Amino acid sequence: MISREPTIERLAIAQQLLLTPFGLDESHLTRALAEIKSHQVDDADLYFQYTRSEGWSLEEGIVKSGSFSIDQGVGVRAVSGEKTAFAYSDDISWASLLDAAHNVRSISAAGQNKRAKVVNRQIAKSRVLYGQSDPIASLDSTQKVALLGEVEQRARAKDPRVVQVMAGLASEYDVVLVARADGTLAADVRPLVRLSVTVIAEQNGRREMGSSGGGGRFALAYFDAARVQEYVDEAVNAALTNLEARPAPAGEMTVVLGPGWPGILLHEAIGHGLEGDFNRKGSSAFAGRIGQRVAAKGVTVLDDGTIADRRGSLNVDDEGNASQRNVLIEDGILCGYIQDSMNARLMGVKPTGNGRRESYAHIPMPRMTNTYMLGGDKDPKEIIASIKKGLYASNFGGGQVDITSGKFVFSASEAFWVENGKILYPVKGATLVGNGPDSLTRVSMIGNDMALDSGVGTCGKEGQSVPVGVGQPTLRIDGLTVGGTA
């Protein structure tokens, strides 16, 4: 058997799923784009998508629910200046495609019609970061139910105080095809899986919860016995730790953030502020600050969509641009923003491979992929030992940020009180309050243990959700406000 180059193979899969069954080929895409370009527009694209998804959930020892869905459709977009016209349909046909093209081209004023230029077809450059097999088919239904049952058994065997176990298994097979006005044709085949574990432990009438899980762009075989045990251990240990937690103190203090998932604070408080649209409009606290110091020395922040198998990674973004490794802040100096095509054009820079959309029914915008801070030279134990009185937050729950001011509020789901360099006891109810740009300047120690999260992140922006990754090393931040319950 002769195998094809991965980029060509993905394009063939996309055409077989999204064009051929509906009597379409590349000539139809060219004609639809020509209809749009017959008016004066700056850009236009067609975005076809096929998504098959499946979910299973276990509670009280029983797989109580399962879901399976197939969705497909096409989104048609025209851009003129800062204006965007967009139409979408779950009916993939020449008639609906042509109708959408006629509708979106009206974004340009009457009398601006022009003869569209002929453009040559070019296959977009892309990466090979993950496989293209359907993860839903990587285990049969019996094996999936058995996997969830294994989670239940291992969690209950871990500690007799575990009184309830909830587990979820999700799989998705996503195929996209992008055709752009400049003749670019791009495709991607995106597998995505996730296993989640939540346990409730009880002791002396008190109940506490712990959660864990992970995933990425691979098959379900990733969740072997060792991986399942790792997730179970983390969830059960978190619940048992919280059973011993005391009320958290409040006030301004030194805070140490653990590695990995605590990078969600970096994502929310810093990452969104570095997205191109907010900076072009001047609404971000980082607007107009390229080349300026925005963080302490040693702080280097990246958004990297090129890490193999990661939840936030992409071979190409949803505009057909290859994903990139973008250095946003280097040694404390702001280097750039993450961009989609429209904001990049309006700001006079190149796209960074960050044009993302939730589905064919949504327009693309600048979005993060895997956002993380590079490690430093400090031993994590040394960082904790440096705290006279303060908080060590090893895990986080929810949070929110105001992009304009940079102010954030985050709840720590697992945290500990530290005195004289010693972890004394777990605390509950700790909330971190601060300002993203200001908190970056307060970083005083950076650990050598940079880690990415386990593959659970989902980012929301303007009503759209996309999978992302986060990461960071252990960090010491001085003078952060903690809202507590004590």
JSON list of N, CA, C and O in Angstrom, two decimals, residues 233-280:
[
{"chain": "A", "resi": 233, "resn": "ASP", "atom": "N", "xyz": [-5.90, 8.63, 41.78]},
{"chain": "A", "resi": 233, "resn": "ASP", "atom": "CA", "xyz": [-5.09, 9.07, 42.93]},
{"chain": "A", "resi": 233, "resn": "ASP", "atom": "C", "xyz": [-5.22, 10.57, 43.14]},
{"chain": "A", "resi": 233, "resn": "ASP", "atom": "O", "xyz": [-5.38, 11.04, 44.28]},
{"chain": "A", "resi": 234, "resn": "GLU", "atom": "N", "xyz": [-5.13, 11.34, 42.06]},
{"chain": "A", "resi": 234, "resn": "GLU", "atom": "CA", "xyz": [-5.21, 12.81, 42.17]},
{"chain": "A", "resi": 234, "resn": "GLU", "atom": "C", "xyz": [-6.57, 13.25, 42.70]},
{"chain": "A", "resi": 234, "resn": "GLU", "atom": "O", "xyz": [-6.66, 14.12, 43.57]},
{"chain": "A", "resi": 235, "resn": "ALA", "atom": "N", "xyz": [-7.65, 12.64, 42.18]},
{"chain": "A", "resi": 235, "resn": "ALA", "atom": "CA", "xyz": [-9.00, 13.04, 42.60]},
{"chain": "A", "resi": 235, "resn": "ALA", "atom": "C", "xyz": [-9.26, 12.67, 44.05]},
{"chain": "A", "resi": 235, "resn": "ALA", "atom": "O", "xyz": [-9.77, 13.48, 44.84]},
{"chain": "A", "resi": 236, "resn": "VAL", "atom": "N", "xyz": [-8.90, 11.45, 44.44]},
{"chain": "A", "resi": 236, "resn": "VAL", "atom": "CA", "xyz": [-9.14, 11.00, 45.81]},
{"chain": "A", "resi": 236, "resn": "VAL", "atom": "C", "xyz": [-8.27, 11.79, 46.79]},
{"chain": "A", "resi": 236, "resn": "VAL", "atom": "O", "xyz": [-8.75, 12.24, 47.84]},
{"chain": "A", "resi": 237, "resn": "ASN", "atom": "N", "xyz": [-7.01, 11.99, 46.46]},
{"chain": "A", "resi": 237, "resn": "ASN", "atom": "CA", "xyz": [-6.13, 12.75, 47.35]},
{"chain": "A", "resi": 237, "resn": "ASN", "atom": "C", "xyz": [-6.63, 14.18, 47.55]},
{"chain": "A", "resi": 237, "resn": "ASN", "atom": "O", "xyz": [-6.54, 14.74, 48.65]},
{"chain": "A", "resi": 238, "resn": "ALA", "atom": "N", "xyz": [-7.16, 14.78, 46.48]},
{"chain": "A", "resi": 238, "resn": "ALA", "atom": "CA", "xyz": [-7.70, 16.15, 46.60]},
{"chain": "A", "resi": 238, "resn": "ALA", "atom": "C", "xyz": [-8.90, 16.18, 47.53]},
{"chain": "A", "resi": 238, "resn": "ALA", "atom": "O", "xyz": [-9.03, 17.07, 48.38]},
{"chain": "A", "resi": 239, "resn": "ALA", "atom": "N", "xyz": [-9.79, 15.19, 47.41]},
{"chain": "A", "resi": 239, "resn": "ALA", "atom": "CA", "xyz": [-10.97, 15.14, 48.28]},
{"chain": "A", "resi": 239, "resn": "ALA", "atom": "C", "xyz": [-10.58, 14.92, 49.73]},
{"chain": "A", "resi": 239, "resn": "ALA", "atom": "O", "xyz": [-11.11, 15.57, 50.65]},
{"chain": "A", "resi": 240, "resn": "LEU", "atom": "N", "xyz": [-9.63, 14.00, 49.98]},
{"chain": "A", "resi": 240, "resn": "LEU", "atom": "CA", "xyz": [-9.20, 13.72, 51.34]},
{"chain": "A", "resi": 240, "resn": "LEU", "atom": "C", "xyz": [-8.47, 14.91, 51.95]},
{"chain": "A", "resi": 240, "resn": "LEU", "atom": "O", "xyz": [-8.61, 15.20, 53.15]},
{"chain": "A", "resi": 241, "resn": "THR", "atom": "N", "xyz": [-7.68, 15.61, 51.12]},
{"chain": "A", "resi": 241, "resn": "THR", "atom": "CA", "xyz": [-7.00, 16.82, 51.60]},
{"chain": "A", "resi": 241, "resn": "THR", "atom": "C", "xyz": [-8.02, 17.87, 52.03]},
{"chain": "A", "resi": 241, "resn": "THR", "atom": "O", "xyz": [-7.88, 18.50, 53.09]},
{"chain": "A", "resi": 242, "resn": "ASN", "atom": "N", "xyz": [-9.07, 18.04, 51.24]},
{"chain": "A", "resi": 242, "resn": "ASN", "atom": "CA", "xyz": [-10.08, 19.04, 51.56]},
{"chain": "A", "resi": 242, "resn": "ASN", "atom": "C", "xyz": [-10.88, 18.68, 52.81]},
{"chain": "A", "resi": 242, "resn": "ASN", "atom": "O", "xyz": [-11.45, 19.56, 53.46]},
{"chain": "A", "resi": 243, "resn": "LEU", "atom": "N", "xyz": [-10.93, 17.38, 53.14]},
{"chain": "A", "resi": 243, "resn": "LEU", "atom": "CA", "xyz": [-11.61, 16.98, 54.38]},
{"chain": "A", "resi": 243, "resn": "LEU", "atom": "C", "xyz": [-10.90, 17.56, 55.60]},
{"chain": "A", "resi": 243, "resn": "LEU", "atom": "O", "xyz": [-11.51, 17.75, 56.65]},
{"chain": "A", "resi": 244, "resn": "GLU", "atom": "N", "xyz": [-9.60, 17.79, 55.47]},
{"chain": "A", "resi": 244, "resn": "GLU", "atom": "CA", "xyz": [-8.81, 18.31, 56.58]},
{"chain": "A", "resi": 244, "resn": "GLU", "atom": "C", "xyz": [-8.62, 19.82, 56.51]},
{"chain": "A", "resi": 244, "resn": "GLU", "atom": "O", "xyz": [-7.95, 20.41, 57.36]},
{"chain": "A", "resi": 245, "resn": "ALA", "atom": "N", "xyz": [-9.19, 20.46, 55.50]},
{"chain": "A", "resi": 245, "resn": "ALA", "atom": "CA", "xyz": [-8.94, 21.88, 55.25]},
{"chain": "A", "resi": 245, "resn": "ALA", "atom": "C", "xyz": [-9.58, 22.78, 56.30]},
{"chain": "A", "resi": 245, "resn": "ALA", "atom": "O", "xyz": [-10.70, 22.53, 56.75]},
{"chain": "A", "resi": 246, "resn": "ARG", "atom": "N", "xyz": [-8.84, 23.83, 56.66]},
{"chain": "A", "resi": 246, "resn": "ARG", "atom": "CA", "xyz": [-9.34, 24.85, 57.57]},
{"chain": "A", "resi": 246, "resn": "ARG", "atom": "C", "xyz": [-9.72, 26.10, 56.76]},
{"chain": "A", "resi": 246, "resn": "ARG", "atom": "O", "xyz": [-9.30, 26.24, 55.62]},
{"chain": "A", "resi": 247, "resn": "PRO", "atom": "N", "xyz": [-10.47, 27.00, 57.37]},
{"chain": "A", "resi": 247, "resn": "PRO", "atom": "CA", "xyz": [-10.82, 28.23, 56.65]},
{"chain": "A", "resi": 247, "resn": "PRO", "atom": "C", "xyz": [-9.56, 29.00, 56.22]},
{"chain": "A", "resi": 247, "resn": "PRO", "atom": "O", "xyz": [-8.60, 29.12, 56.99]},
{"chain": "A", "resi": 248, "resn": "ALA", "atom": "N", "xyz": [-9.58, 29.51, 55.01]},
{"chain": "A", "resi": 248, "resn": "ALA", "atom": "CA", "xyz": [-8.41, 30.23, 54.48]},
{"chain": "A", "resi": 248, "resn": "ALA", "atom": "C", "xyz": [-8.31, 31.63, 55.08]},
{"chain": "A", "resi": 248, "resn": "ALA", "atom": "O", "xyz": [-9.33, 32.30, 55.29]},
{"chain": "A", "resi": 249, "resn": "PRO", "atom": "N", "xyz": [-7.09, 32.08, 55.35]},
{"chain": "A", "resi": 249, "resn": "PRO", "atom": "CA", "xyz": [-6.90, 33.45, 55.84]},
{"chain": "A", "resi": 249, "resn": "PRO", "atom": "C", "xyz": [-7.11, 34.44, 54.69]},
{"chain": "A", "resi": 249, "resn": "PRO", "atom": "O", "xyz": [-7.10, 34.07, 53.53]},
{"chain": "A", "resi": 250, "resn": "ALA", "atom": "N", "xyz": [-7.27, 35.70, 55.05]},
{"chain": "A", "resi": 250, "resn": "ALA", "atom": "CA", "xyz": [-7.46, 36.74, 54.03]},
{"chain": "A", "resi": 250, "resn": "ALA", "atom": "C", "xyz": [-6.43, 37.83, 54.23]},
{"chain": "A", "resi": 250, "resn": "ALA", "atom": "O", "xyz": [-5.85, 38.01, 55.30]},
{"chain": "A", "resi": 251, "resn": "GLY", "atom": "N", "xyz": [-6.17, 38.58, 53.13]},
{"chain": "A", "resi": 251, "resn": "GLY", "atom": "CA", "xyz": [-5.25, 39.69, 53.21]},
{"chain": "A", "resi": 251, "resn": "GLY", "atom": "C", "xyz": [-4.22, 39.63, 52.10]},
{"chain": "A", "resi": 251, "resn": "GLY", "atom": "O", "xyz": [-4.23, 38.75, 51.25]},
{"chain": "A", "resi": 252, "resn": "GLU", "atom": "N", "xyz": [-3.31, 40.62, 52.11]},
{"chain": "A", "resi": 252, "resn": "GLU", "atom": "CA", "xyz": [-2.24, 40.65, 51.13]},
{"chain": "A", "resi": 252, "resn": "GLU", "atom": "C", "xyz": [-1.08, 39.79, 51.62]},
{"chain": "A", "resi": 252, "resn": "GLU", "atom": "O", "xyz": [-0.63, 39.96, 52.76]},
{"chain": "A", "resi": 253, "resn": "MET", "atom": "N", "xyz": [-0.62, 38.89, 50.77]},
{"chain": "A", "resi": 253, "resn": "MET", "atom": "CA", "xyz": [0.42, 37.97, 51.21]},
{"chain": "A", "resi": 253, "resn": "MET", "atom": "C", "xyz": [1.19, 37.39, 50.03]},
{"chain": "A", "resi": 253, "resn": "MET", "atom": "O", "xyz": [0.82, 37.57, 48.87]},
{"chain": "A", "resi": 254, "resn": "THR", "atom": "N", "xyz": [2.26, 36.67, 50.35]},
{"chain": "A", "resi": 254, "resn": "THR", "atom": "CA", "xyz": [3.00, 35.93, 49.34]},
{"chain": "A", "resi": 254, "resn": "THR", "atom": "C", "xyz": [2.19, 34.70, 48.94]},
{"chain": "A", "resi": 254, "resn": "THR", "atom": "O", "xyz": [1.67, 33.98, 49.80]},
{"chain": "A", "resi": 255, "resn": "VAL", "atom": "N", "xyz": [2.10, 34.48, 47.64]},
{"chain": "A", "resi": 255, "resn": "VAL", "atom": "CA", "xyz": [1.36, 33.32, 47.12]},
{"chain": "A", "resi": 255, "resn": "VAL", "atom": "C", "xyz": [2.29, 32.54, 46.19]},
{"chain": "A", "resi": 255, "resn": "VAL", "atom": "O", "xyz": [2.94, 33.13, 45.31]},
{"chain": "A", "resi": 256, "resn": "VAL", "atom": "N", "xyz": [2.36, 31.25, 46.38]},
{"chain": "A", "resi": 256, "resn": "VAL", "atom": "CA", "xyz": [3.10, 30.37, 45.47]},
{"chain": "A", "resi": 256, "resn": "VAL", "atom": "C", "xyz": [2.09, 29.54, 44.70]},
{"chain": "A", "resi": 256, "resn": "VAL", "atom": "O", "xyz": [1.20, 28.91, 45.31]},
{"chain": "A", "resi": 257, "resn": "LEU", "atom": "N", "xyz": [2.19, 29.55, 43.39]},
{"chain": "A", "resi": 257, "resn": "LEU", "atom": "CA", "xyz": [1.32, 28.76, 42.52]},
{"chain": "A", "resi": 257, "resn": "LEU", "atom": "C", "xyz": [2.05, 27.51, 42.09]},
{"chain": "A", "resi": 257, "resn": "LEU", "atom": "O", "xyz": [3.22, 27.56, 41.70]},
{"chain": "A", "resi": 258, "resn": "GLY", "atom": "N", "xyz": [1.38, 26.38, 42.12]},
{"chain": "A", "resi": 258, "resn": "GLY", "atom": "CA", "xyz": [1.98, 25.13, 41.70]},
{"chain": "A", "resi": 258, "resn": "GLY", "atom": "C", "xyz": [2.13, 25.04, 40.19]},
{"chain": "A", "resi": 258, "resn": "GLY", "atom": "O", "xyz": [1.62, 25.88, 39.45]},
{"chain": "A", "resi": 259, "resn": "PRO", "atom": "N", "xyz": [2.82, 24.01, 39.70]},
{"chain": "A", "resi": 259, "resn": "PRO", "atom": "CA", "xyz": [3.03, 23.85, 38.25]},
{"chain": "A", "resi": 259, "resn": "PRO", "atom": "C", "xyz": [1.82, 23.24, 37.56]},
{"chain": "A", "resi": 259, "resn": "PRO", "atom": "O", "xyz": [0.94, 22.66, 38.21]},
{"chain": "A", "resi": 260, "resn": "GLY", "atom": "N", "xyz": [1.77, 23.37, 36.24]},
{"chain": "A", "resi": 260, "resn": "GLY", "atom": "CA", "xyz": [0.74, 22.70, 35.45]},
{"chain": "A", "resi": 260, "resn": "GLY", "atom": "C", "xyz": [-0.56, 23.48, 35.37]},
{"chain": "A", "resi": 260, "resn": "GLY", "atom": "O", "xyz": [-0.59, 24.63, 34.91]},
{"chain": "A", "resi": 261, "resn": "TRP", "atom": "N", "xyz": [-1.65, 22.86, 35.86]},
{"chain": "A", "resi": 261, "resn": "TRP", "atom": "CA", "xyz": [-2.99, 23.44, 35.70]},
{"chain": "A", "resi": 261, "resn": "TRP", "atom": "C", "xyz": [-3.13, 24.84, 36.30]},
{"chain": "A", "resi": 261, "resn": "TRP", "atom": "O", "xyz": [-3.93, 25.65, 35.78]},
{"chain": "A", "resi": 262, "resn": "PRO", "atom": "N", "xyz": [-2.43, 25.22, 37.38]},
{"chain": "A", "resi": 262, "resn": "PRO", "atom": "CA", "xyz": [-2.53, 26.61, 37.85]},
{"chain": "A", "resi": 262, "resn": "PRO", "atom": "C", "xyz": [-2.19, 27.64, 36.77]},
{"chain": "A", "resi": 262, "resn": "PRO", "atom": "O", "xyz": [-2.48, 28.82, 36.93]},
{"chain": "A", "resi": 263, "resn": "GLY", "atom": "N", "xyz": [-1.60, 27.20, 35.65]},
{"chain": "A", "resi": 263, "resn": "GLY", "atom": "CA", "xyz": [-1.40, 28.09, 34.52]},
{"chain": "A", "resi": 263, "resn": "GLY", "atom": "C", "xyz": [-2.69, 28.64, 33.95]},
{"chain": "A", "resi": 263, "resn": "GLY", "atom": "O", "xyz": [-2.67, 29.55, 33.12]},
{"chain": "A", "resi": 264, "resn": "ILE", "atom": "N", "xyz": [-3.83, 28.11, 34.42]},
{"chain": "A", "resi": 264, "resn": "ILE", "atom": "CA", "xyz": [-5.12, 28.66, 33.99]},
{"chain": "A", "resi": 264, "resn": "ILE", "atom": "C", "xyz": [-5.25, 30.12, 34.42]},
{"chain": "A", "resi": 264, "resn": "ILE", "atom": "O", "xyz": [-5.90, 30.92, 33.75]},
{"chain": "A", "resi": 265, "resn": "LEU", "atom": "N", "xyz": [-4.59, 30.47, 35.53]},
{"chain": "A", "resi": 265, "resn": "LEU", "atom": "CA", "xyz": [-4.59, 31.88, 35.95]},
{"chain": "A", "resi": 265, "resn": "LEU", "atom": "C", "xyz": [-3.84, 32.72, 34.93]},
{"chain": "A", "resi": 265, "resn": "LEU", "atom": "O", "xyz": [-4.28, 33.81, 34.56]},
{"chain": "A", "resi": 266, "resn": "LEU", "atom": "N", "xyz": [-2.71, 32.20, 34.44]},
{"chain": "A", "resi": 266, "resn": "LEU", "atom": "CA", "xyz": [-1.94, 32.89, 33.41]},
{"chain": "A", "resi": 266, "resn": "LEU", "atom": "C", "xyz": [-2.78, 33.04, 32.14]},
{"chain": "A", "resi": 266, "resn": "LEU", "atom": "O", "xyz": [-2.81, 34.10, 31.51]},
{"chain": "A", "resi": 267, "resn": "HIS", "atom": "N", "xyz": [-3.49, 31.98, 31.77]},
{"chain": "A", "resi": 267, "resn": "HIS", "atom": "CA", "xyz": [-4.34, 31.99, 30.58]},
{"chain": "A", "resi": 267, "resn": "HIS", "atom": "C", "xyz": [-5.39, 33.09, 30.68]},
{"chain": "A", "resi": 267, "resn": "HIS", "atom": "O", "xyz": [-5.59, 33.87, 29.74]},
{"chain": "A", "resi": 268, "resn": "GLU", "atom": "N", "xyz": [-6.08, 33.13, 31.79]},
{"chain": "A", "resi": 268, "resn": "GLU", "atom": "CA", "xyz": [-7.18, 34.09, 31.94]},
{"chain": "A", "resi": 268, "resn": "GLU", "atom": "C", "xyz": [-6.69, 35.51, 32.19]},
{"chain": "A", "resi": 268, "resn": "GLU", "atom": "O", "xyz": [-7.14, 36.46, 31.53]},
{"chain": "A", "resi": 269, "resn": "ALA", "atom": "N", "xyz": [-5.77, 35.67, 33.13]},
{"chain": "A", "resi": 269, "resn": "ALA", "atom": "CA", "xyz": [-5.37, 37.02, 33.54]},
{"chain": "A", "resi": 269, "resn": "ALA", "atom": "C", "xyz": [-4.43, 37.69, 32.56]},
{"chain": "A", "resi": 269, "resn": "ALA", "atom": "O", "xyz": [-4.39, 38.91, 32.46]},
{"chain": "A", "resi": 270, "resn": "ILE", "atom": "N", "xyz": [-3.67, 36.88, 31.79]},
{"chain": "A", "resi": 270, "resn": "ILE", "atom": "CA", "xyz": [-2.67, 37.44, 30.87]},
{"chain": "A", "resi": 270, "resn": "ILE", "atom": "C", "xyz": [-3.01, 37.12, 29.41]},
{"chain": "A", "resi": 270, "resn": "ILE", "atom": "O", "xyz": [-2.99, 37.98, 28.55]},
{"chain": "A", "resi": 271, "resn": "GLY", "atom": "N", "xyz": [-3.32, 35.84, 29.16]},
{"chain": "A", "resi": 271, "resn": "GLY", "atom": "CA", "xyz": [-3.48, 35.37, 27.78]},
{"chain": "A", "resi": 271, "resn": "GLY", "atom": "C", "xyz": [-4.55, 36.11, 26.99]},
{"chain": "A", "resi": 271, "resn": "GLY", "atom": "O", "xyz": [-4.31, 36.55, 25.87]},
{"chain": "A", "resi": 272, "resn": "HIS", "atom": "N", "xyz": [-5.73, 36.27, 27.58]},
{"chain": "A", "resi": 272, "resn": "HIS", "atom": "CA", "xyz": [-6.80, 36.97, 26.86]},
{"chain": "A", "resi": 272, "resn": "HIS", "atom": "C", "xyz": [-6.40, 38.41, 26.54]},
{"chain": "A", "resi": 272, "resn": "HIS", "atom": "O", "xyz": [-6.76, 38.95, 25.49]},
{"chain": "A", "resi": 273, "resn": "GLY", "atom": "N", "xyz": [-5.66, 39.01, 27.43]},
{"chain": "A", "resi": 273, "resn": "GLY", "atom": "CA", "xyz": [-5.22, 40.39, 27.20]},
{"chain": "A", "resi": 273, "resn": "GLY", "atom": "C", "xyz": [-4.22, 40.51, 26.07]},
{"chain": "A", "resi": 273, "resn": "GLY", "atom": "O", "xyz": [-3.94, 41.62, 25.60]},
{"chain": "A", "resi": 274, "resn": "LEU", "atom": "N", "xyz": [-3.65, 39.39, 25.60]},
{"chain": "A", "resi": 274, "resn": "LEU", "atom": "CA", "xyz": [-2.67, 39.41, 24.51]},
{"chain": "A", "resi": 274, "resn": "LEU", "atom": "C", "xyz": [-3.30, 38.99, 23.18]},
{"chain": "A", "resi": 274, "resn": "LEU", "atom": "O", "xyz": [-2.58, 38.82, 22.19]},
{"chain": "A", "resi": 275, "resn": "GLU", "atom": "N", "xyz": [-4.61, 38.83, 23.13]},
{"chain": "A", "resi": 275, "resn": "GLU", "atom": "CA", "xyz": [-5.28, 38.50, 21.88]},
{"chain": "A", "resi": 275, "resn": "GLU", "atom": "C", "xyz": [-5.44, 39.76, 21.02]},
{"chain": "A", "resi": 275, "resn": "GLU", "atom": "O", "xyz": [-5.74, 40.85, 21.53]},
{"chain": "A", "resi": 276, "resn": "GLY", "atom": "N", "xyz": [-5.21, 39.59, 19.71]},
{"chain": "A", "resi": 276, "resn": "GLY", "atom": "CA", "xyz": [-5.09, 40.73, 18.81]},
{"chain": "A", "resi": 276, "resn": "GLY", "atom": "C", "xyz": [-6.29, 41.65, 18.76]},
{"chain": "A", "resi": 276, "resn": "GLY", "atom": "O", "xyz": [-6.14, 42.88, 18.65]},
{"chain": "A", "resi": 277, "resn": "ASP", "atom": "N", "xyz": [-7.50, 41.10, 18.81]},
{"chain": "A", "resi": 277, "resn": "ASP", "atom": "CA", "xyz": [-8.68, 41.96, 18.66]},
{"chain": "A", "resi": 277, "resn": "ASP", "atom": "C", "xyz": [-8.80, 42.96, 19.81]},
{"chain": "A", "resi": 277, "resn": "ASP", "atom": "O", "xyz": [-9.11, 44.13, 19.59]},
{"chain": "A", "resi": 278, "resn": "PHE", "atom": "N", "xyz": [-8.53, 42.53, 21.03]},
{"chain": "A", "resi": 278, "resn": "PHE", "atom": "CA", "xyz": [-8.61, 43.45, 22.17]},
{"chain": "A", "resi": 278, "resn": "PHE", "atom": "C", "xyz": [-7.55, 44.55, 22.06]},
{"chain": "A", "resi": 278, "resn": "PHE", "atom": "O", "xyz": [-7.78, 45.69, 22.46]},
{"chain": "A", "resi": 279, "resn": "ASN", "atom": "N", "xyz": [-6.39, 44.21, 21.53]},
{"chain": "A", "resi": 279, "resn": "ASN", "atom": "CA", "xyz": [-5.31, 45.19, 21.42]},
{"chain": "A", "resi": 279, "resn": "ASN", "atom": "C", "xyz": [-5.51, 46.13, 20.24]},
{"chain": "A", "resi": 279, "resn": "ASN", "atom": "O", "xyz": [-5.17, 47.31, 20.31]},
{"chain": "A", "resi": 280, "resn": "ARG", "atom": "N", "xyz": [-6.06, 45.64, 19.15]},
{"chain": "A", "resi": 280, "resn": "ARG", "atom": "CA", "xyz": [-6.35, 46.51, 18.02]},
{"chain": "A", "resi": 280, "resn": "ARG", "atom": "C", "xyz": [-7.38, 47.57, 18.41]},
{"chain": "A", "resi": 280, "resn": "ARG", "atom": "O", "xyz": [-7.28, 48.75, 18.01]}
]
